[in-house]
CSV table of C-alpha atoms and ligand atoms in Angstrom, one decimal:
chain,number,residue,atom,x,y,z
M,1,MET,CA,-75.8,-17.9,-60.3
M,2,VAL,CA,-74.6,-14.7,-60.0
M,3,LYS,CA,-72.8,-13.2,-63.0
M,4,LYS,CA,-69.2,-12.0,-62.6
M,5,GLN,CA,-69.5,-8.6,-61.9
M,6,GLU,CA,-68.4,-6.2,-65.2
M,7,GLY,CA,-66.3,-3.1,-63.8
M,8,VAL,CA,-66.6,0.1,-66.2
M,9,LYS,CA,-63.0,1.9,-66.8
M,10,HIS,CA,-63.8,5.2,-66.7
M,11,MET,CA,-65.3,7.5,-63.7
M,12,GLN,CA,-69.2,7.2,-63.7
M,13,SER,CA,-71.3,10.4,-63.2
M,14,PHE,CA,-72.1,11.3,-59.4
M,15,SER,CA,-73.7,13.8,-57.5
M,16,PHE,CA,-71.8,14.7,-54.2
M,17,TYR,CA,-73.7,16.3,-51.5
M,18,SER,CA,-71.5,17.0,-48.2
M,19,PRO,CA,-73.1,19.9,-46.7
M,20,THR,CA,-72.2,19.4,-43.0
M,21,LYS,CA,-70.3,22.4,-41.8
M,22,VAL,CA,-67.5,21.1,-39.6
M,23,ILE,CA,-66.1,22.8,-36.8
M,24,PHE,CA,-62.7,21.4,-35.4
M,25,GLY,CA,-60.5,21.7,-32.6
M,26,LYS,CA,-59.9,22.5,-28.7
M,27,GLY,CA,-62.7,24.0,-27.0
M,28,THR,CA,-64.8,24.0,-30.1
M,29,GLU,CA,-68.0,22.3,-28.2
M,30,LEU,CA,-67.9,26.0,-26.3
M,31,GLY,CA,-69.6,27.4,-29.7
M,32,THR,CA,-72.6,24.8,-30.0
M,33,ALA,CA,-75.2,26.8,-28.6
M,34,ASP,CA,-74.2,29.7,-31.9
M,35,GLU,CA,-74.1,26.9,-34.1
M,36,ILE,CA,-77.7,25.7,-33.1
M,37,LYS,CA,-79.0,29.2,-33.3
M,38,LYS,CA,-77.6,29.6,-36.6
M,39,PHE,CA,-79.7,26.6,-38.2
M,40,GLY,CA,-82.8,27.9,-36.7
M,41,GLY,CA,-82.8,26.3,-33.6
M,42,SER,CA,-84.6,27.3,-30.6
M,43,ARG,CA,-86.0,24.4,-28.6
M,44,VAL,CA,-83.7,21.7,-28.9
M,45,LEU,CA,-83.5,17.8,-27.9
M,46,ILE,CA,-80.4,17.1,-26.7
M,47,VAL,CA,-79.6,13.0,-27.0
M,48,TYR,CA,-76.6,11.2,-25.2
M,49,GLY,CA,-75.8,7.6,-24.7
M,50,GLY,CA,-74.9,5.4,-21.5
M,51,GLY,CA,-73.5,8.3,-19.1
M,52,SER,CA,-70.0,9.0,-20.7
M,53,VAL,CA,-70.6,12.3,-21.7
M,54,VAL,CA,-72.2,12.9,-18.2
M,55,LYS,CA,-69.1,11.7,-16.0
M,56,SER,CA,-66.7,13.5,-18.2
M,57,GLY,CA,-68.9,16.8,-17.7
M,58,LEU,CA,-69.0,17.6,-21.3
M,59,LEU,CA,-72.9,17.1,-21.0
M,60,ALA,CA,-73.2,20.0,-18.2
M,61,ARG,CA,-70.8,22.3,-20.4
M,62,ILE,CA,-73.1,22.2,-23.2
M,63,GLU,CA,-76.5,22.4,-21.2
M,64,GLN,CA,-74.8,25.5,-19.7
M,65,SER,CA,-74.0,26.8,-23.2
M,66,LEU,CA,-77.3,26.4,-24.6
M,67,THR,CA,-78.7,28.2,-21.2
M,68,SER,CA,-76.5,31.1,-21.1
M,69,ALA,CA,-77.6,31.1,-25.1
M,70,GLY,CA,-81.3,31.5,-24.2
M,71,LEU,CA,-82.0,28.2,-25.7
M,72,ALA,CA,-84.7,25.8,-24.1
M,73,PHE,CA,-83.3,22.4,-24.1
M,74,THR,CA,-85.0,18.7,-22.8
M,75,SER,CA,-82.8,15.4,-23.1
M,76,LEU,CA,-83.0,12.5,-23.6
M,77,GLY,CA,-80.1,10.1,-22.3
M,78,GLY,CA,-79.8,6.2,-22.5
M,79,VAL,CA,-78.7,5.5,-25.9
M,80,LYS,CA,-77.3,1.9,-26.2
M,81,PRO,CA,-74.7,1.0,-29.1
M,82,ASN,CA,-76.3,-0.7,-31.6
M,83,PRO,CA,-79.5,1.4,-30.9
M,84,ARG,CA,-82.5,0.7,-30.2
M,85,LEU,CA,-85.8,1.5,-32.1
M,86,PHE,CA,-87.9,2.0,-29.0
M,87,LEU,CA,-85.7,4.7,-27.7
M,88,ALA,CA,-85.7,6.7,-31.1
M,89,ARG,CA,-89.5,6.3,-30.9
M,90,GLU,CA,-89.5,7.6,-27.5
M,91,GLY,CA,-87.5,10.4,-28.2
M,92,VAL,CA,-89.9,11.3,-31.3
M,93,GLN,CA,-92.8,11.7,-28.8
M,94,LYS,CA,-90.5,13.5,-26.0
M,95,GLY,CA,-89.9,15.8,-28.7
M,96,ILE,CA,-93.3,16.6,-30.0
M,97,ASP,CA,-94.4,17.1,-26.3
M,98,PHE,CA,-91.8,19.7,-26.0
M,99,GLY,CA,-92.4,21.8,-29.2
M,100,VAL,CA,-88.8,20.7,-30.2
M,101,ASP,CA,-87.5,22.3,-33.2
M,102,PHE,CA,-83.7,21.2,-33.2
M,103,VAL,CA,-82.3,17.7,-32.3
M,104,LEU,CA,-78.5,17.9,-30.9
M,105,ALA,CA,-76.4,14.4,-30.6
M,106,VAL,CA,-73.6,14.5,-28.0
M,107,GLY,CA,-71.7,11.1,-28.5
M,108,GLY,CA,-70.8,8.8,-31.5
M,109,GLY,CA,-72.9,7.0,-34.4
M,110,SER,CA,-75.8,5.4,-31.7
M,111,VAL,CA,-76.4,8.7,-30.5
M,112,ILE,CA,-76.1,10.1,-33.6
M,113,ASP,CA,-78.4,7.9,-35.6
M,114,THR,CA,-80.6,8.1,-32.8
M,115,ALA,CA,-80.6,11.8,-33.1
M,116,LYS,CA,-81.5,11.5,-37.0
M,117,GLY,CA,-84.4,8.9,-36.4
M,118,ILE,CA,-86.3,11.0,-34.0
M,119,ALA,CA,-85.7,14.4,-36.3
M,120,HIS,CA,-87.4,12.5,-38.8
M,121,GLY,CA,-89.9,11.5,-36.7
M,122,ILE,CA,-91.0,14.5,-35.0
M,123,ALA,CA,-91.1,16.1,-38.8
M,124,ASN,CA,-93.3,13.4,-39.8
M,125,PRO,CA,-95.8,12.8,-36.7
M,126,GLY,CA,-98.3,10.9,-38.2
M,127,THR,CA,-95.9,8.1,-39.4
M,128,ASP,CA,-94.1,5.3,-37.4
M,129,ILE,CA,-90.1,5.9,-37.9
M,130,TRP,CA,-89.3,2.1,-38.5
M,131,LYS,CA,-91.5,2.7,-42.2
M,132,PHE,CA,-88.3,4.9,-43.1
M,133,TRP,CA,-86.2,1.7,-42.4
M,134,LEU,CA,-88.2,-0.5,-44.0
M,135,LYS,CA,-88.2,1.9,-47.0
M,136,GLU,CA,-92.0,1.6,-47.1
M,137,VAL,CA,-92.2,5.4,-46.3
M,138,GLU,CA,-89.7,8.0,-48.0
M,139,VAL,CA,-88.1,10.6,-45.9
M,140,THR,CA,-89.3,14.1,-47.5
M,141,LYS,CA,-88.3,16.1,-44.5
M,142,SER,CA,-86.9,16.4,-41.5
M,143,LEU,CA,-85.6,18.6,-38.3
M,144,PRO,CA,-82.1,19.5,-38.4
M,145,VAL,CA,-79.3,17.7,-36.7
M,146,GLY,CA,-76.5,19.1,-34.6
M,147,VAL,CA,-73.5,17.1,-33.4
M,148,VAL,CA,-70.8,17.1,-31.1
M,149,LEU,CA,-68.5,14.3,-31.6
M,150,THR,CA,-67.2,12.3,-28.8
M,151,ILE,CA,-65.4,9.4,-31.1
M,152,SER,CA,-63.9,8.8,-34.4
M,153,ALA,CA,-65.5,5.8,-35.8
M,154,ALA,CA,-68.9,5.6,-37.6
M,155,GLY,CA,-68.7,8.7,-39.9
M,156,SER,CA,-72.4,9.6,-39.1
M,157,GLU,CA,-71.8,13.2,-38.3
M,158,THR,CA,-71.4,13.9,-41.9
M,159,SER,CA,-73.2,10.3,-43.5
M,160,ASP,CA,-76.0,10.1,-45.4
M,161,SER,CA,-76.8,7.0,-43.3
M,162,ALA,CA,-78.5,6.2,-39.8
M,163,VAL,CA,-78.6,2.6,-38.6
M,164,LEU,CA,-81.3,1.4,-36.4
M,165,THR,CA,-82.3,-2.1,-34.7
M,166,ASP,CA,-85.9,-3.3,-34.3
M,167,ASP,CA,-85.3,-4.4,-30.5
M,168,GLU,CA,-88.3,-6.9,-31.2
M,169,THR,CA,-87.1,-8.8,-33.8
M,170,TRP,CA,-83.0,-8.1,-33.4
M,171,THR,CA,-83.2,-6.5,-36.9
M,172,LYS,CA,-80.3,-4.1,-37.8
M,173,ARG,CA,-81.3,-1.9,-40.8
M,174,GLY,CA,-79.3,1.3,-42.2
M,175,LEU,CA,-81.2,4.1,-44.1
M,176,SER,CA,-79.7,6.3,-46.4
M,177,THR,CA,-81.1,9.7,-47.4
M,178,GLU,CA,-80.2,13.0,-47.3
M,179,PHE,CA,-82.1,14.2,-44.8
M,180,ASN,CA,-79.8,12.2,-42.6
M,181,ARG,CA,-76.8,14.9,-43.1
M,182,PRO,CA,-76.5,16.6,-40.1
M,183,LYS,CA,-76.5,20.7,-40.2
M,184,PHE,CA,-73.0,21.0,-38.4
M,185,VAL,CA,-70.5,18.9,-36.6
M,186,VAL,CA,-67.9,20.1,-33.4
M,187,MET,CA,-65.0,17.8,-33.5
M,188,ASN,CA,-62.6,18.5,-30.4
M,189,PRO,CA,-60.4,15.3,-30.5
M,190,GLU,CA,-59.6,16.0,-26.5
M,191,LEU,CA,-63.5,14.7,-26.2
M,192,THR,CA,-62.0,11.2,-27.2
M,193,TYR,CA,-59.7,11.1,-24.6
M,194,THR,CA,-61.9,9.2,-22.1
M,195,LEU,CA,-62.7,6.7,-24.6
M,196,PRO,CA,-61.6,2.4,-23.7
M,197,LYS,CA,-59.1,1.2,-26.0
M,198,TYR,CA,-61.3,-1.2,-27.1
M,199,GLN,CA,-63.6,1.1,-28.5
M,200,ILE,CA,-61.0,3.3,-29.9
M,201,ALA,CA,-59.9,0.5,-31.9
M,202,CYS,CA,-63.3,-0.6,-33.0
M,203,GLY,CA,-63.2,3.5,-34.3
M,204,VAL,CA,-60.3,2.4,-36.2
M,205,VAL,CA,-61.2,-0.2,-37.8
M,206,ASP,CA,-64.9,1.1,-38.9
M,207,ILE,CA,-63.1,4.3,-40.4
M,208,MET,CA,-60.7,1.6,-42.4
M,209,MET,CA,-63.7,-0.1,-43.6
M,210,HIS,CA,-65.6,2.8,-45.0
M,211,THR,CA,-63.2,3.3,-47.2
M,212,LEU,CA,-61.8,-0.3,-47.9
M,213,ASP,CA,-65.9,-1.4,-48.6
M,214,ARG,CA,-65.8,1.3,-51.5
M,215,TYR,CA,-62.2,1.0,-52.6
M,216,PHE,CA,-63.0,-2.9,-53.3
M,217,THR,CA,-64.8,-2.2,-56.4
M,218,PRO,CA,-64.8,-3.7,-60.4
M,219,ASP,CA,-64.5,-0.2,-61.5
M,220,GLU,CA,-61.5,1.7,-62.7
M,221,GLY,CA,-60.3,4.7,-63.9
M,222,ASN,CA,-60.9,7.1,-60.7
M,223,ALA,CA,-57.5,7.9,-60.1
M,224,ILE,CA,-58.1,11.3,-57.8
M,225,THR,CA,-60.8,8.9,-55.8
M,226,ASP,CA,-58.3,5.9,-55.4
M,227,GLU,CA,-55.6,8.2,-54.2
M,228,ILE,CA,-57.6,9.8,-51.8
M,229,ALA,CA,-58.9,6.4,-50.5
M,230,GLU,CA,-55.1,5.0,-50.5
M,231,ALA,CA,-54.2,8.2,-48.6
M,232,LEU,CA,-56.5,7.8,-45.8
M,233,LEU,CA,-55.8,4.5,-45.0
M,234,ARG,CA,-52.5,4.9,-44.9
M,235,VAL,CA,-53.0,7.9,-42.3
M,236,VAL,CA,-55.2,5.9,-40.2
M,237,ILE,CA,-53.4,2.8,-40.1
M,238,LYS,CA,-50.6,4.7,-38.7
M,239,ASN,CA,-52.5,6.8,-36.1
M,240,GLY,CA,-55.0,4.7,-35.0
M,241,GLN,CA,-51.6,2.7,-33.7
M,242,VAL,CA,-50.8,5.3,-32.1
M,243,VAL,CA,-54.1,6.6,-30.2
M,244,VAL,CA,-54.7,3.0,-29.3
M,245,GLU,CA,-51.4,3.2,-27.5
M,246,ASN,CA,-51.8,6.7,-26.3
M,247,PRO,CA,-55.1,7.8,-26.3
M,248,THR,CA,-54.4,11.5,-25.5
M,249,ASP,CA,-51.8,12.0,-28.2
M,250,TYR,CA,-53.9,15.1,-29.7
M,251,ASP,CA,-52.1,15.1,-33.5
M,252,ALA,CA,-52.5,11.5,-33.7
M,253,ALA,CA,-56.3,11.7,-32.2
M,254,SER,CA,-56.9,14.7,-34.8
M,255,GLU,CA,-55.8,12.8,-37.7
M,256,LEU,CA,-58.2,10.0,-36.9
M,257,MET,CA,-61.1,12.0,-36.0
M,258,TRP,CA,-61.4,13.9,-39.7
M,259,CYS,CA,-60.7,10.6,-41.1
M,260,GLY,CA,-63.4,9.4,-39.5
M,261,SER,CA,-65.4,12.1,-41.5
M,262,LEU,CA,-63.9,12.2,-44.8
M,263,SER,CA,-63.9,8.2,-44.9
M,264,HIS,CA,-68.0,8.1,-45.0
M,265,ASN,CA,-69.1,11.3,-46.5
M,266,GLY,CA,-68.8,10.3,-49.8
M,267,LEU,CA,-65.6,11.2,-50.8
M,268,THR,CA,-63.6,8.0,-51.2
M,269,GLY,CA,-65.9,6.2,-53.3
M,270,LEU,CA,-67.0,8.9,-56.1
M,271,GLY,CA,-67.5,7.5,-59.4
M,272,ALA,CA,-67.4,4.2,-58.8
M,273,LYS,CA,-70.0,1.1,-57.4
M,274,LYS,CA,-69.5,0.9,-53.8
M,275,ASP,CA,-69.3,-2.6,-52.1
M,276,PHE,CA,-70.4,-2.5,-48.4
M,277,ALA,CA,-70.9,-6.4,-48.5
M,278,THR,CA,-68.7,-6.5,-44.8
M,279,HIS,CA,-71.0,-3.9,-43.6
M,280,GLN,CA,-74.1,-6.1,-44.4
M,281,LEU,CA,-72.5,-9.2,-43.0
M,282,SER,CA,-71.6,-7.7,-39.9
M,283,HIS,CA,-75.1,-5.9,-39.4
M,284,GLU,CA,-76.5,-9.6,-38.7
M,285,LEU,CA,-73.9,-10.4,-36.2
M,286,SER,CA,-74.6,-6.8,-34.3
M,287,GLY,CA,-78.3,-7.6,-34.5
M,288,ARG,CA,-78.0,-10.8,-33.0
M,289,PHE,CA,-75.4,-10.8,-30.6
M,290,ASP,CA,-75.0,-7.2,-29.8
M,291,ALA,CA,-71.6,-7.3,-30.6
M,292,ALA,CA,-69.7,-3.7,-31.2
M,293,HIS,CA,-69.9,-2.6,-35.0
M,294,GLY,CA,-66.1,-2.4,-35.7
M,295,ALA,CA,-65.6,-5.5,-34.0
M,296,SER,CA,-68.3,-7.2,-36.2
M,297,LEU,CA,-66.3,-5.9,-39.1
M,298,ALA,CA,-62.9,-7.0,-37.7
M,299,ALA,CA,-63.9,-10.6,-37.3
M,300,LEU,CA,-65.5,-10.8,-40.8
M,301,TRP,CA,-63.1,-8.5,-43.4
M,302,GLY,CA,-60.6,-11.2,-43.8
M,303,SER,CA,-63.0,-13.8,-44.4
M,304,TRP,CA,-64.7,-11.9,-46.8
M,305,ALA,CA,-61.5,-10.9,-48.4
M,306,ARG,CA,-60.3,-14.5,-48.9
M,307,TYR,CA,-63.5,-15.5,-50.4
M,308,THR,CA,-63.5,-12.4,-53.1
M,309,TYR,CA,-60.0,-11.5,-53.7
M,310,GLN,CA,-59.5,-13.7,-56.9
M,311,GLU,CA,-62.3,-12.2,-58.5
M,312,LYS,CA,-59.8,-9.3,-59.3
M,313,PRO,CA,-56.4,-9.9,-57.5
M,314,GLU,CA,-55.1,-6.8,-59.1
M,315,ARG,CA,-56.9,-4.7,-57.1
M,316,PHE,CA,-55.9,-6.0,-53.9
M,317,ALA,CA,-52.2,-5.8,-55.5
M,318,ARG,CA,-52.8,-2.3,-56.3
M,319,PHE,CA,-53.8,-1.9,-52.2
M,320,ALA,CA,-50.9,-4.0,-51.3
M,321,LYS,CA,-48.6,-1.8,-53.0
M,322,ASN,CA,-49.6,1.4,-52.3
M,323,VAL,CA,-51.3,1.3,-48.7
M,324,TRP,CA,-49.0,-1.6,-47.6
M,325,SER,CA,-45.7,-0.9,-49.3
M,326,ILE,CA,-45.8,-4.7,-50.5
M,327,GLU,CA,-43.5,-5.0,-53.3
M,328,THR,CA,-43.9,-7.8,-55.6
M,329,ASN,CA,-45.4,-8.8,-59.5
M,330,ASP,CA,-47.5,-11.9,-58.4
M,331,CYS,CA,-50.7,-10.3,-58.2
M,332,LYS,CA,-52.2,-13.2,-56.2
M,333,LEU,CA,-49.2,-13.5,-53.6
M,334,ALA,CA,-49.5,-9.7,-53.3
M,335,ALA,CA,-53.2,-9.9,-52.6
M,336,GLN,CA,-52.7,-12.8,-50.1
M,337,GLU,CA,-50.0,-10.8,-48.1
M,338,ALA,CA,-52.0,-7.9,-48.4
M,339,ILE,CA,-55.1,-9.4,-47.0
M,340,ASP,CA,-52.9,-11.3,-44.0
M,341,LYS,CA,-51.4,-7.7,-43.5
M,342,THR,CA,-54.2,-6.0,-42.6
M,343,VAL,CA,-55.9,-9.0,-40.3
M,344,ALA,CA,-52.9,-8.6,-38.6
M,345,TYR,CA,-53.1,-5.1,-38.3
M,346,PHE,CA,-56.8,-5.7,-36.7
M,347,SER,CA,-55.0,-8.3,-34.3
M,348,SER,CA,-52.5,-5.7,-33.1
M,349,LEU,CA,-55.1,-3.1,-32.4
M,350,GLY,CA,-57.1,-6.1,-30.0
M,351,MET,CA,-59.8,-6.6,-32.5
M,352,PRO,CA,-61.1,-10.0,-32.9
M,353,THR,CA,-60.9,-11.9,-36.3
M,354,SER,CA,-62.9,-14.7,-36.4
M,355,PHE,CA,-66.6,-15.3,-34.4
M,356,SER,CA,-64.6,-16.8,-31.3
M,357,GLU,CA,-62.3,-14.1,-31.0
M,358,LEU,CA,-65.3,-11.6,-31.1
M,359,GLY,CA,-66.6,-13.7,-27.9
M,360,ILE,CA,-69.6,-15.0,-29.4
M,361,GLY,CA,-68.2,-18.7,-29.9
M,362,VAL,CA,-68.3,-20.9,-32.5
M,363,GLN,CA,-72.0,-21.1,-34.0
M,364,SER,CA,-74.2,-24.2,-35.0
M,365,GLU,CA,-75.1,-25.1,-38.6
M,366,GLU,CA,-78.6,-23.6,-37.8
M,367,VAL,CA,-77.4,-20.2,-36.8
M,368,LEU,CA,-75.0,-19.9,-39.8
M,369,GLN,CA,-78.5,-20.5,-42.1
M,370,ASP,CA,-80.4,-18.2,-40.4
M,371,LEU,CA,-77.7,-15.3,-40.3
M,372,THR,CA,-77.5,-15.8,-43.8
M,373,ASP,CA,-81.3,-15.7,-44.5
M,374,ARG,CA,-81.4,-12.5,-42.8
M,375,CYS,CA,-78.5,-11.0,-44.5
M,376,VAL,CA,-79.8,-11.9,-48.3
M,377,PHE,CA,-83.4,-10.9,-46.8
M,378,HIS,CA,-84.6,-14.5,-47.3
M,379,GLY,CA,-83.3,-14.7,-51.0
M,380,ALA,CA,-84.8,-11.1,-52.0
M,381,ARG,CA,-81.3,-9.4,-52.5
M,382,THR,CA,-77.5,-10.2,-53.1
M,383,ILE,CA,-75.1,-8.0,-51.5
M,384,GLY,CA,-71.9,-6.8,-52.9
M,385,GLN,CA,-70.4,-5.0,-55.8
M,386,PHE,CA,-66.6,-6.1,-55.8
M,387,LYS,CA,-68.1,-9.6,-56.1
M,388,VAL,CA,-71.9,-10.0,-56.1
M,389,LEU,CA,-72.8,-12.3,-53.2
M,390,ASN,CA,-75.8,-14.5,-53.4
M,391,ARG,CA,-76.8,-16.4,-50.8
M,392,SER,CA,-74.5,-19.8,-50.9
M,393,ASP,CA,-71.5,-17.1,-51.0
M,394,VAL,CA,-72.8,-15.2,-48.2
M,395,TYR,CA,-73.1,-18.7,-46.2
M,396,GLU,CA,-69.3,-19.4,-47.2
M,397,ILE,CA,-68.2,-16.3,-46.2
M,398,TYR,CA,-69.8,-16.9,-42.5
M,399,LYS,CA,-68.6,-20.6,-42.2
M,400,LEU,CA,-64.8,-18.9,-43.1
M,401,ALA,CA,-65.3,-16.8,-39.9
M,402,ASN,CA,-66.8,-19.5,-37.6
M,403,HIS,CA,-63.9,-20.9,-35.9
N,1,NZQ,O1,-73.0,5.4,-24.5
N,1,NZQ,P1,-71.5,6.0,-23.7
N,1,NZQ,O2,-71.8,6.2,-22.2
N,1,NZQ,O3,-71.5,7.7,-24.0
N,1,NZQ,O4,-70.4,5.4,-23.9
N,1,NZQ,C1,-70.4,5.0,-25.7
N,1,NZQ,C2,-70.6,3.4,-25.9
N,1,NZQ,O5,-70.4,3.0,-25.0
N,1,NZQ,C3,-68.8,4.8,-25.7
N,1,NZQ,N1,-68.3,6.7,-25.8
N,1,NZQ,C4,-68.3,7.2,-27.2
N,1,NZQ,N2,-67.7,8.4,-26.9
N,1,NZQ,C5,-67.2,7.9,-25.9
N,1,NZQ,C6,-67.2,6.9,-24.8
N,1,NZQ,N3,-67.1,6.7,-23.6
N,1,NZQ,C7,-65.8,7.3,-22.8
N,1,NZQ,N4,-65.2,8.5,-23.5
N,1,NZQ,C8,-65.9,9.0,-24.9
N,1,NZQ,N5,-65.9,10.4,-25.7
N,1,NZQ,O6,-68.4,4.8,-26.7
N,1,NZQ,C9,-69.6,3.3,-27.3
N,1,NZQ,C10,-69.7,3.3,-28.2
N,1,NZQ,O7,-70.2,4.2,-28.9
N,1,NZQ,P2,-71.2,3.9,-30.3
N,1,NZQ,O8,-72.3,5.1,-30.6
N,1,NZQ,O9,-71.9,2.9,-30.3
N,1,NZQ,O10,-69.9,4.2,-31.3
N,1,NZQ,P3,-69.7,4.6,-32.6
N,1,NZQ,O11,-69.6,5.7,-33.0
N,1,NZQ,O12,-68.9,3.6,-33.2
N,1,NZQ,O13,-71.1,4.2,-33.4
N,1,NZQ,C11,-71.2,2.5,-33.7
N,1,NZQ,C12,-73.0,2.6,-34.0
N,1,NZQ,O14,-72.9,3.3,-35.8
N,1,NZQ,C13,-73.4,2.4,-36.7
N,1,NZQ,C14,-73.2,1.4,-35.9
N,1,NZQ,O15,-73.8,0.2,-36.9
N,1,NZQ,C15,-73.1,1.4,-34.6
N,1,NZQ,O16,-74.7,1.4,-34.8
N,1,NZQ,N6,-73.1,3.1,-38.1
N,1,NZQ,C16,-73.6,4.2,-38.6
N,1,NZQ,C17,-73.3,4.6,-39.7
N,1,NZQ,C18,-73.7,5.9,-39.8
N,1,NZQ,N7,-74.6,6.6,-39.5
N,1,NZQ,O17,-73.3,6.3,-41.1
N,1,NZQ,C19,-71.8,4.2,-40.2
N,1,NZQ,C20,-71.6,2.9,-39.6
N,1,NZQ,O18,-70.9,2.4,-40.8
N,1,NZQ,C21,-72.2,2.4,-38.5
N,1,NZQ,O19,-72.9,1.3,-39.1
N,2,ZN,ZN1,-69.2,1.4,-40.2
């Protein structure tokens, strides 16, 4: 039996470290080589994905700028969404062979997280990088990483986190360390114009979730943090819709891109416990079914919220009022309406709100049990803070989404 979570009523002590230099605006990718040099790079490994940056010509432009600046480089392409451990390991070897001293990610969260893993591996040549993810070895040094961002979503460009999937066991795990903070990120919203609408919508959900997974906390007394979180959510909801409808709206794409970084650099949860249960639940879905990260979150959040809101309906009522402009004095009603509105918003973007809409179908009892066991590390952990979720809670949430 897990005890009801006791929240505190004042700002908790925190440390905030967001050292990533942000270079924002049209054409900023042209300054990439200069930034690499400023951060001490001379031999660069460029990491990219499945081909979008080749097709758009971005990779060629970056390579040209590195050549003009006299930087030696080699490349590693083929990073897949839900990035695989084996490719990161391959990148480590390639980097060591080439004498790389800087890793440049050109892409989204999957590419950036692969680059982070490679940077740790090159700096620690005797250590298999998965040991860092399994928390068997601590990261104490790494190589500098720079980013040219092509999608507003994961926030990895300023976050302290990196998520990889072990393709032998289909286990998806995150690693948090200050060594995961990139040195710089180049953000040109125009680079997102080529994204498919589905992927933009996944990004909108993920950006919202990085703040929602912090906002739903048992703690109170964080006026500025809460107001920043609510403002960010309102801006993402408004502009996310615009970008999904018109991916080349520069102003809306700019708001979305900047929100993507602010939502996951730590700012929207300072001074309070973080929840992140929906993220933990979703990693099991992405690991097992290779489902897109944002879509997995959308498929689960409504079930998480409906299962947990009674823990503290006042918090959901505040969310209802300040994010969705829902005016009612009945806390529970406000909470339910806000959950419905959020889920309806995900649907309006074309995002799934159940397993079948996610495209994985209704799952058997056996699969639900397996997802649950993996999520709670076979009983070794609980997840969440807004409501601490034990094995049976986790199972119930999966079950609620299983239609
Ligand atoms: O591979 P390419 O061909 O480049 O296509 C990608 C990929 O198919 C495509 N894409 C990206 N930019 C594009 C584009 N297509 C056309 N034009 C462009 N400009 O989008 C697809 C998805 O790319 P991906 O990098 O996977 O997207 P995202 O940024 O959403 O990253 C998701 C990954 O990040 C992890 C997720 O779990 C997932 O593995 N996360 C990382 C976090 C972190 N490090 O802080 C936090 C997040 O919570 C998340 O867990
Ligand atoms: Zn996320």
